[in-house]
Short mmCIF file of C-alpha atoms and ligand atoms in Angstrom, two decimals:
data_model
loop_
_atom_site.label_atom_id
_atom_site.label_comp_id
_atom_site.label_asym_id
_atom_site.label_seq_id
_atom_site.Cartn_x
_atom_site.Cartn_y
_atom_site.Cartn_z
CA MET A 15 62.84 28.18 10.29
CA ARG A 16 62.23 24.74 11.77
CA TYR A 17 60.66 21.62 10.29
CA HIS A 18 58.28 19.28 12.10
CA PHE A 19 57.02 15.82 11.22
CA VAL A 20 53.30 15.20 11.51
CA VAL A 21 52.74 11.48 12.03
CA ASN A 22 49.63 9.35 11.53
CA GLY A 23 49.81 7.04 14.54
CA TYR A 24 46.57 5.33 13.44
CA ALA A 25 48.10 4.06 10.19
CA ASP A 26 49.14 0.40 9.91
CA ASP A 27 52.18 1.52 7.91
CA VAL A 28 53.21 4.31 10.28
CA LEU A 29 56.82 3.08 10.38
CA ARG A 30 57.07 3.18 6.59
CA GLN A 31 55.70 6.74 6.64
CA MET A 32 58.16 7.79 9.34
CA GLU A 33 61.07 6.28 7.37
CA GLU A 34 60.01 8.36 4.37
CA GLN A 35 59.76 11.51 6.49
CA MET A 36 63.23 10.92 7.89
CA GLY A 37 64.68 10.09 4.47
CA PHE A 38 63.14 13.25 3.00
CA ALA A 39 64.54 15.43 5.79
CA GLN A 40 68.03 13.97 5.43
CA LYS A 41 68.00 14.43 1.68
CA TYR A 42 66.48 17.89 1.36
CA LEU A 43 66.51 19.68 4.74
CA ASN A 44 70.17 19.60 5.62
CA GLY A 45 70.99 22.61 7.76
CA MET A 46 67.40 23.32 8.76
CA GLU A 47 66.63 22.96 12.46
CA GLN A 48 64.39 20.02 13.40
CA GLY A 49 61.45 20.66 15.69
CA GLU A 50 59.12 18.21 17.40
CA ALA A 51 57.02 15.44 15.94
CA ILE A 52 53.27 15.92 16.20
CA ILE A 53 51.66 12.50 16.36
CA TYR A 54 47.93 11.97 16.05
CA CYS A 55 47.14 8.63 17.57
CA ARG A 56 44.91 6.54 19.83
CA SER A 57 47.18 6.72 22.88
CA ALA A 58 50.69 7.33 24.20
CA GLU A 59 51.05 3.55 24.67
CA ASP A 60 50.56 2.99 20.92
CA VAL A 61 53.32 5.49 20.19
CA GLN A 62 55.72 3.94 22.69
CA ARG A 63 55.07 0.51 21.23
CA LEU A 64 56.61 1.66 17.94
CA GLU A 65 60.03 1.52 19.66
CA ARG A 66 61.37 3.72 16.88
CA HIS A 67 61.53 7.47 16.47
CA HIS A 68 62.73 10.14 14.09
CA SER A 69 62.47 13.18 16.39
CA LYS A 70 63.57 13.52 19.98
CA GLU A 71 60.39 15.09 21.25
CA ALA A 72 56.77 14.53 20.39
CA VAL A 73 53.43 16.15 21.05
CA LEU A 74 50.48 13.78 20.89
CA ILE A 75 47.00 14.61 19.66
CA SER A 76 44.99 11.66 20.87
CA ALA A 77 41.50 10.23 20.46
CA ARG A 78 40.18 6.66 20.36
CA GLU A 79 38.90 7.11 16.77
CA TYR A 80 40.55 9.09 13.99
CA ALA A 81 38.44 12.14 13.12
CA PRO A 82 40.13 14.64 10.75
CA GLU A 83 38.23 17.60 12.16
CA ALA A 84 39.36 16.86 15.71
CA VAL A 85 43.00 16.34 14.69
CA LEU A 86 42.88 19.57 12.72
CA HIS A 87 41.59 21.40 15.75
CA GLY A 88 44.47 20.05 17.85
CA LEU A 89 47.03 20.84 15.14
CA CYS A 90 45.90 24.39 14.49
CA ASP A 91 45.73 25.17 18.22
CA ARG A 92 49.23 23.87 18.72
CA ILE A 93 50.95 25.76 15.91
CA ALA A 94 52.03 29.12 17.18
CA ASP A 95 54.69 30.04 14.64
CA GLY A 96 55.33 29.24 11.01
CA GLY A 97 57.76 26.59 9.86
CA LEU A 98 57.56 23.53 7.65
CA TYR A 99 55.18 20.68 8.52
CA ILE A 100 55.85 17.35 6.83
CA PHE A 101 52.93 14.92 6.68
CA GLY A 102 53.26 11.28 5.63
CA ASN A 103 52.07 9.67 2.44
CA ASP A 104 48.50 8.55 2.98
CA ASP A 105 44.99 9.94 2.57
CA ALA A 106 45.02 11.45 6.07
CA GLY A 107 48.35 13.25 5.45
CA THR A 108 47.09 14.63 2.15
CA GLU A 109 43.82 15.87 3.62
CA LEU A 110 45.25 17.33 6.82
CA SER A 111 48.17 19.14 5.15
CA VAL A 112 45.84 20.96 2.78
CA ARG A 113 43.22 21.78 5.40
CA MET A 114 45.77 22.93 7.98
CA ALA A 115 47.39 25.30 5.48
CA ALA A 116 43.98 26.68 4.47
CA ARG A 117 42.98 27.32 8.10
CA LEU A 118 46.24 29.00 9.03
CA SER A 119 46.52 30.96 5.76
CA GLY A 120 49.68 29.08 4.86
CA SER A 121 50.63 27.12 1.74
CA SER A 122 50.33 23.44 0.94
CA ILE A 123 51.62 20.99 -1.63
CA THR A 124 50.66 17.33 -1.57
CA GLU A 125 52.79 14.39 -2.71
CA ALA A 126 56.08 16.32 -2.67
CA GLU A 127 58.97 14.53 -4.37
CA SER A 128 61.73 16.96 -3.47
CA LEU A 129 62.24 20.38 -1.93
CA TRP A 130 64.72 23.23 -1.76
CA LEU A 131 64.87 26.62 -0.10
CA SER A 132 65.71 29.99 -1.50
CA GLU A 133 66.04 33.43 0.01
CA GLU A 134 64.70 36.34 -1.96
CA SER A 135 64.86 40.04 -1.36
CA ALA A 136 61.65 41.69 -0.20
CA GLY A 137 63.15 45.19 -0.50
CA ASP A 138 64.87 47.25 2.25
CA SER A 139 67.52 44.50 2.53
CA GLU A 140 64.88 42.21 4.06
CA LEU A 141 65.14 38.57 2.95
CA ILE A 142 62.21 36.20 2.76
CA ASN A 143 62.26 32.40 2.61
CA LYS A 144 60.67 30.62 -0.27
CA ILE A 145 60.14 26.89 -0.43
CA HIS A 146 60.27 25.20 -3.82
CA VAL A 147 58.68 21.79 -4.22
CA MET A 148 58.73 19.35 -7.12
CA LYS A 149 55.85 16.93 -7.64
CA MET A 150 54.46 14.70 -10.36
CA VAL A 151 51.31 16.01 -12.07
CA TYR A 152 48.80 14.90 -14.72
CA ALA A 153 48.79 11.25 -13.68
CA ASN A 154 52.60 11.13 -13.48
CA HIS A 155 53.07 12.42 -17.04
CA MET A 156 54.88 15.61 -16.03
CA GLU A 157 56.94 16.96 -13.16
CA ALA A 158 56.07 20.45 -11.94
CA ALA A 159 57.84 22.94 -9.68
CA PHE A 160 55.79 24.96 -7.18
CA VAL A 161 56.78 27.87 -4.96
CA MET A 162 55.28 28.15 -1.49
CA GLU A 163 55.22 31.69 -0.21
CA ARG A 164 53.27 31.76 3.05
CA GLU A 165 54.02 30.04 6.36
CA PRO A 166 53.16 27.57 7.71
CA TYR A 167 54.35 25.44 4.81
CA CYS A 168 52.43 22.17 4.89
CA ILE A 169 53.49 19.32 2.63
CA SER A 170 52.61 15.67 2.34
CA LEU A 171 55.17 13.33 0.82
CA ALA A 172 55.03 11.30 -2.36
CA ARG A 173 55.28 7.60 -1.71
CA GLY A 174 58.87 6.43 -1.76
CA ALA A 175 60.30 9.95 -2.26
CA ALA A 176 63.14 8.94 0.07
CA SER A 177 63.56 6.54 2.95
CA GLN A 178 65.89 6.22 5.94
CA GLU A 179 66.04 3.63 8.72
CA LEU A 180 64.58 4.93 11.98
CA ARG A 181 66.41 5.26 15.29
CA MET A 182 65.69 2.63 17.93
CA GLY A 183 64.05 3.98 21.08
CA SER A 184 61.04 6.01 22.06
CA PHE A 185 59.90 9.59 21.60
CA VAL A 186 60.03 11.85 24.64
CA ILE A 187 56.40 12.86 24.96
CA LYS A 188 56.29 16.55 25.85
CA GLU A 189 52.56 16.96 25.87
CA GLU A 190 49.39 15.03 25.13
CA ILE A 191 46.37 16.92 23.81
CA SER A 192 43.18 14.93 24.07
CA CYS A 193 40.75 15.66 21.25
CA GLU A 194 38.26 13.01 22.31
CA ASN A 195 35.35 15.42 22.52
CA MET A 196 36.19 17.65 19.59
CA ALA A 197 34.31 15.62 16.98
CA GLU A 198 31.01 15.17 18.75
CA HIS A 199 29.16 16.14 15.58
CA ILE A 200 30.20 12.80 14.02
CA VAL A 201 27.41 10.38 14.89
CA SER A 202 28.93 7.30 13.25
CA GLN A 203 31.52 6.44 10.64
CA GLU A 204 32.31 3.46 8.45
CA PHE A 205 35.42 2.74 6.40
CA TYR A 206 35.33 0.98 3.05
CA PRO A 207 38.51 -0.47 1.59
CA GLU A 208 39.35 0.91 -1.84
CA ALA A 209 38.79 -1.65 -4.61
CA LEU A 210 42.23 -2.77 -5.77
CA ALA A 211 41.19 -5.02 -8.64
CA GLY A 212 39.05 -4.08 -11.63
CA GLY A 213 38.41 -0.41 -12.12
CA LEU A 214 39.00 1.69 -15.18
CA ASP A 215 42.36 0.29 -16.27
CA GLU A 216 41.00 -3.17 -17.02
CA ALA A 217 37.46 -2.22 -18.11
CA LYS A 218 36.19 -3.56 -21.44
CA VAL A 219 33.28 -1.11 -21.52
CA ILE A 220 33.29 2.38 -20.00
CA LEU A 221 30.37 4.75 -19.62
CA ALA A 222 31.80 8.25 -19.08
CA ALA A 223 29.61 11.07 -17.79
CA GLY A 224 30.34 14.76 -18.18
CA ARG A 225 28.97 18.08 -16.99
CA GLY A 226 25.97 17.59 -19.31
CA VAL A 227 24.68 14.95 -16.87
CA LYS A 228 23.93 17.96 -14.64
CA ASN A 229 23.57 16.45 -11.16
CA LYS A 230 24.17 13.56 -8.80
CA GLU A 231 20.62 12.25 -9.20
CA ASN A 232 21.22 11.80 -12.93
CA MET A 233 24.48 10.01 -12.10
CA ALA A 234 22.31 7.31 -10.52
CA VAL A 235 20.73 6.78 -13.96
CA ILE A 236 24.25 6.45 -15.43
CA ASP A 237 25.15 3.94 -12.68
CA LYS A 238 22.07 1.87 -13.43
CA THR A 239 22.78 1.80 -17.16
CA ALA A 240 26.42 0.90 -16.50
CA ARG A 241 25.34 -2.08 -14.39
CA GLY A 242 23.15 -3.30 -17.25
CA LEU A 243 25.96 -2.86 -19.78
CA LYS A 244 28.53 -4.39 -17.38
CA ALA A 245 30.46 -1.15 -17.84
CA GLU A 246 32.66 0.82 -15.45
CA VAL A 247 31.53 4.39 -14.77
CA ALA A 248 33.99 7.21 -15.40
CA VAL A 249 33.66 11.00 -15.34
CA SER A 250 35.12 14.14 -16.83
CA ARG A 251 36.71 16.72 -14.58
CA PRO A 252 33.66 18.92 -13.92
CA ALA A 253 31.69 15.83 -12.88
CA ALA A 254 34.51 14.73 -10.55
CA MET A 255 34.88 18.26 -9.13
CA ASN A 256 31.14 18.30 -8.37
CA ALA A 257 31.72 15.06 -6.42
CA TRP A 258 29.28 13.12 -8.57
CA LYS A 259 31.94 10.38 -8.51
CA PRO A 260 35.25 10.04 -6.63
CA MET A 261 38.48 11.31 -8.20
CA ASN A 262 39.65 7.77 -8.99
CA ARG A 263 36.93 7.73 -11.68
CA LEU A 264 38.35 10.75 -13.51
CA ILE A 265 39.46 10.22 -17.11
CA GLY A 266 41.92 12.46 -18.91
CA VAL A 267 45.39 13.90 -18.54
CA SER A 268 44.80 14.48 -14.82
CA GLY A 269 43.27 11.05 -14.29
CA ALA A 270 43.12 7.63 -15.94
CA MET A 271 44.22 6.93 -19.52
CA VAL A 272 42.01 4.08 -20.66
CA GLY A 273 41.72 1.80 -23.67
CA PRO A 274 38.45 -0.18 -23.46
CA GLU A 275 36.73 -2.03 -26.29
CA VAL A 276 33.86 0.49 -26.09
CA CYS A 277 33.71 3.91 -24.48
CA ILE A 278 30.32 5.65 -24.32
CA THR A 279 30.38 9.31 -23.34
CA ALA A 280 27.27 11.13 -22.11
CA GLY A 281 27.20 14.91 -21.75
CA VAL A 282 30.94 15.24 -22.44
CA SER A 283 32.15 17.94 -24.85
CA GLY A 284 35.43 16.19 -25.73
CA ALA A 285 37.99 18.77 -24.58
CA ALA A 286 41.57 17.76 -25.43
CA ALA A 287 42.41 17.10 -21.76
CA PHE A 288 39.55 14.58 -21.55
CA TYR A 289 39.95 13.06 -25.00
CA ALA A 290 43.62 12.20 -24.33
CA GLY A 291 42.28 9.79 -21.72
CA ILE A 292 39.98 7.86 -24.07
CA GLU A 293 41.67 8.10 -27.46
CA LYS A 294 43.00 4.54 -27.18
CA SER A 295 39.43 3.19 -26.98
CA LYS A 296 38.61 0.81 -29.84
CA PHE A 297 35.12 2.24 -30.35
CA ILE A 298 33.69 5.54 -29.10
CA VAL A 299 30.02 6.45 -28.85
CA ALA A 300 29.21 10.08 -28.00
CA ILE A 301 25.83 11.31 -26.76
CA ASN A 302 25.51 15.07 -26.77
CA THR A 303 22.71 17.58 -27.39
CA ASP A 304 25.15 19.74 -29.35
CA GLU A 305 26.05 18.28 -32.72
CA LYS A 306 29.01 20.68 -32.92
CA ALA A 307 30.63 19.46 -29.69
CA PRO A 308 34.22 18.33 -30.51
CA ILE A 309 33.59 14.79 -29.24
CA MET A 310 31.06 14.24 -32.03
CA LYS A 311 33.81 14.36 -34.67
CA MET A 312 36.08 12.05 -32.69
CA ALA A 313 33.43 9.38 -32.04
CA ASN A 314 32.69 6.33 -34.19
CA VAL A 315 29.00 6.88 -33.50
CA ALA A 316 27.57 10.30 -32.56
CA ILE A 317 24.06 10.55 -31.11
CA VAL A 318 22.59 14.06 -31.05
CA ASP A 319 20.12 13.87 -28.19
CA ASP A 320 19.54 14.33 -24.50
CA PHE A 321 21.45 11.56 -22.70
CA LEU A 322 18.50 10.61 -20.40
CA PRO A 323 16.18 8.96 -22.98
CA ILE A 324 19.21 7.18 -24.46
CA MET A 325 20.09 5.76 -21.02
CA GLU A 326 16.48 4.67 -20.55
CA GLU A 327 16.51 2.94 -23.94
CA LEU A 328 19.79 1.19 -23.09
CA ASN A 329 18.27 0.09 -19.77
CA ASN A 330 15.31 -1.42 -21.64
CA ILE A 331 17.61 -3.28 -24.04
CA CYS A 332 19.71 -4.66 -21.15
CA LYS A 333 16.71 -5.90 -19.12
C1 LIG B 18 45.56 21.52 -17.04
C2 LIG B 18 44.20 20.95 -17.27
C3 LIG B 18 44.01 19.60 -17.05
C4 LIG B 18 42.73 19.05 -17.26
N1 LIG B 18 42.55 17.71 -17.05
C5 LIG B 18 41.36 17.17 -17.32
C6 LIG B 18 41.12 15.77 -17.23
O1 LIG B 18 42.01 14.98 -16.88
N2 LIG B 18 39.88 15.29 -17.51
C7 LIG B 18 38.87 16.11 -17.90
O2 LIG B 18 37.75 15.60 -18.15
N3 LIG B 18 39.06 17.43 -18.01
C8 LIG B 18 40.26 17.98 -17.73
N4 LIG B 18 40.42 19.32 -17.85
C9 LIG B 18 39.25 20.14 -18.15
C10 LIG B 18 38.91 20.13 -19.63
O3 LIG B 18 39.66 21.11 -20.30
C11 LIG B 18 37.42 20.40 -19.85
O4 LIG B 18 37.04 21.59 -19.20
C12 LIG B 18 36.54 19.27 -19.35
O5 LIG B 18 36.96 18.04 -19.88
C13 LIG B 18 35.08 19.53 -19.78
O6 LIG B 18 34.28 18.56 -19.19
P1 LIG B 18 32.85 18.22 -19.80
O7 LIG B 18 33.01 17.77 -21.19
O8 LIG B 18 32.20 17.30 -18.83
O9 LIG B 18 32.09 19.60 -19.68
P2 LIG B 18 31.68 20.66 -20.79
O10 LIG B 18 32.84 21.04 -21.64
O11 LIG B 18 30.95 21.74 -20.09
O12 LIG B 18 30.67 19.84 -21.73
C14 LIG B 18 29.41 19.44 -21.33
C15 LIG B 18 28.74 18.88 -22.57
O13 LIG B 18 27.49 18.34 -22.20
C16 LIG B 18 26.59 18.58 -23.29
N5 LIG B 18 25.24 18.47 -22.72
C17 LIG B 18 24.55 19.36 -21.94
N6 LIG B 18 23.38 18.86 -21.58
C18 LIG B 18 23.29 17.63 -22.14
C19 LIG B 18 22.29 16.61 -22.12
N7 LIG B 18 21.16 16.76 -21.44
N8 LIG B 18 22.54 15.46 -22.79
C20 LIG B 18 23.67 15.27 -23.50
N9 LIG B 18 24.65 16.22 -23.55
C21 LIG B 18 24.47 17.37 -22.88
C22 LIG B 18 26.94 19.97 -23.75
O14 LIG B 18 26.50 20.18 -25.09
C23 LIG B 18 28.46 19.94 -23.65
O15 LIG B 18 29.07 19.55 -24.86
C24 LIG B 18 41.67 19.88 -17.66
C25 LIG B 18 41.88 21.24 -17.86
C26 LIG B 18 43.14 21.77 -17.65
C27 LIG B 18 43.36 23.23 -17.89
#
């Protein structure tokens, strides 16, 4: 089996990502044959300008603008056999590694910290490779071991898992695949920088919405109330999984552990995995139609009602 680096040539910190890929390979892939680097990028000139490399040969998947769907198309077309594909640590690497594995019926693990190989008997003296990966889970509270069973194995790296200085010089570009016209369905795109300050960690007041909020339209009511209360909006897992809010708003063992002055929950049952995230709050208000929901016993104030009229009333008070 061979391993290949998949490089985000659009990223400002591409060299840092490549150093981590090289460090990871040196630490965990000793003895495994190295394949080519697959670099998605604007142009061959951009790649040559790096003046550093970590693989001899590279295949480029190029387009003026980064479009995940187009890169994925190029990647999946290119990959004829199995092997291990190592993506860098950024949002693109995380997304592409998972989507590539899903399309090619392989396996994926994001944010890998370490890796080792084992050979196991599949009967009739046949041996099959298995890849074991360690990664941090539940907001870095635990380390878990995963086994990947189907090729291609697609992993993205945890930040700082390992690092190794790159070699000076350029990649030998074997092939350039243009994917300029593969994302014609994208009419326009805008990028918003992620807010670095503020957020849930520093919030004094949090309004947390759960599955009981029911839909994205009702989340707009929560947003409005939060603005009036000068609160940060958070969600339970079902609400995050329904994409009512992004994952960085998730509270609980898999998300943020918060300790605001006041935490108001709306339509949250208070499962242990959620409650662990808010138990350090100084004052908890729970709004739930079910008086027997576990959160009602844990709250300082429990309101048995539909959350919508309560939000409306809070909006009136905050006017
Ligand atoms: C390993 C693991 C990790 C997990 N990590 C997390 C985590 O980090 N965070 C997390 O949140 N969950 C996590 N979960 C899931 C967790 O166990 C619960 O399933 C989840 O917290 C339930 O979310 P909820 O309270 O929004 O939904 P539900 O449990 O479905 O509760 C919805 C509540 O809304 C109430 N309701 C319905 N309609 C209304 C209304 N109109 N007005 C007011 N109330 C209403 C209902 O009475 C109910 O109590 C994890 C689970 C596992 C197995």
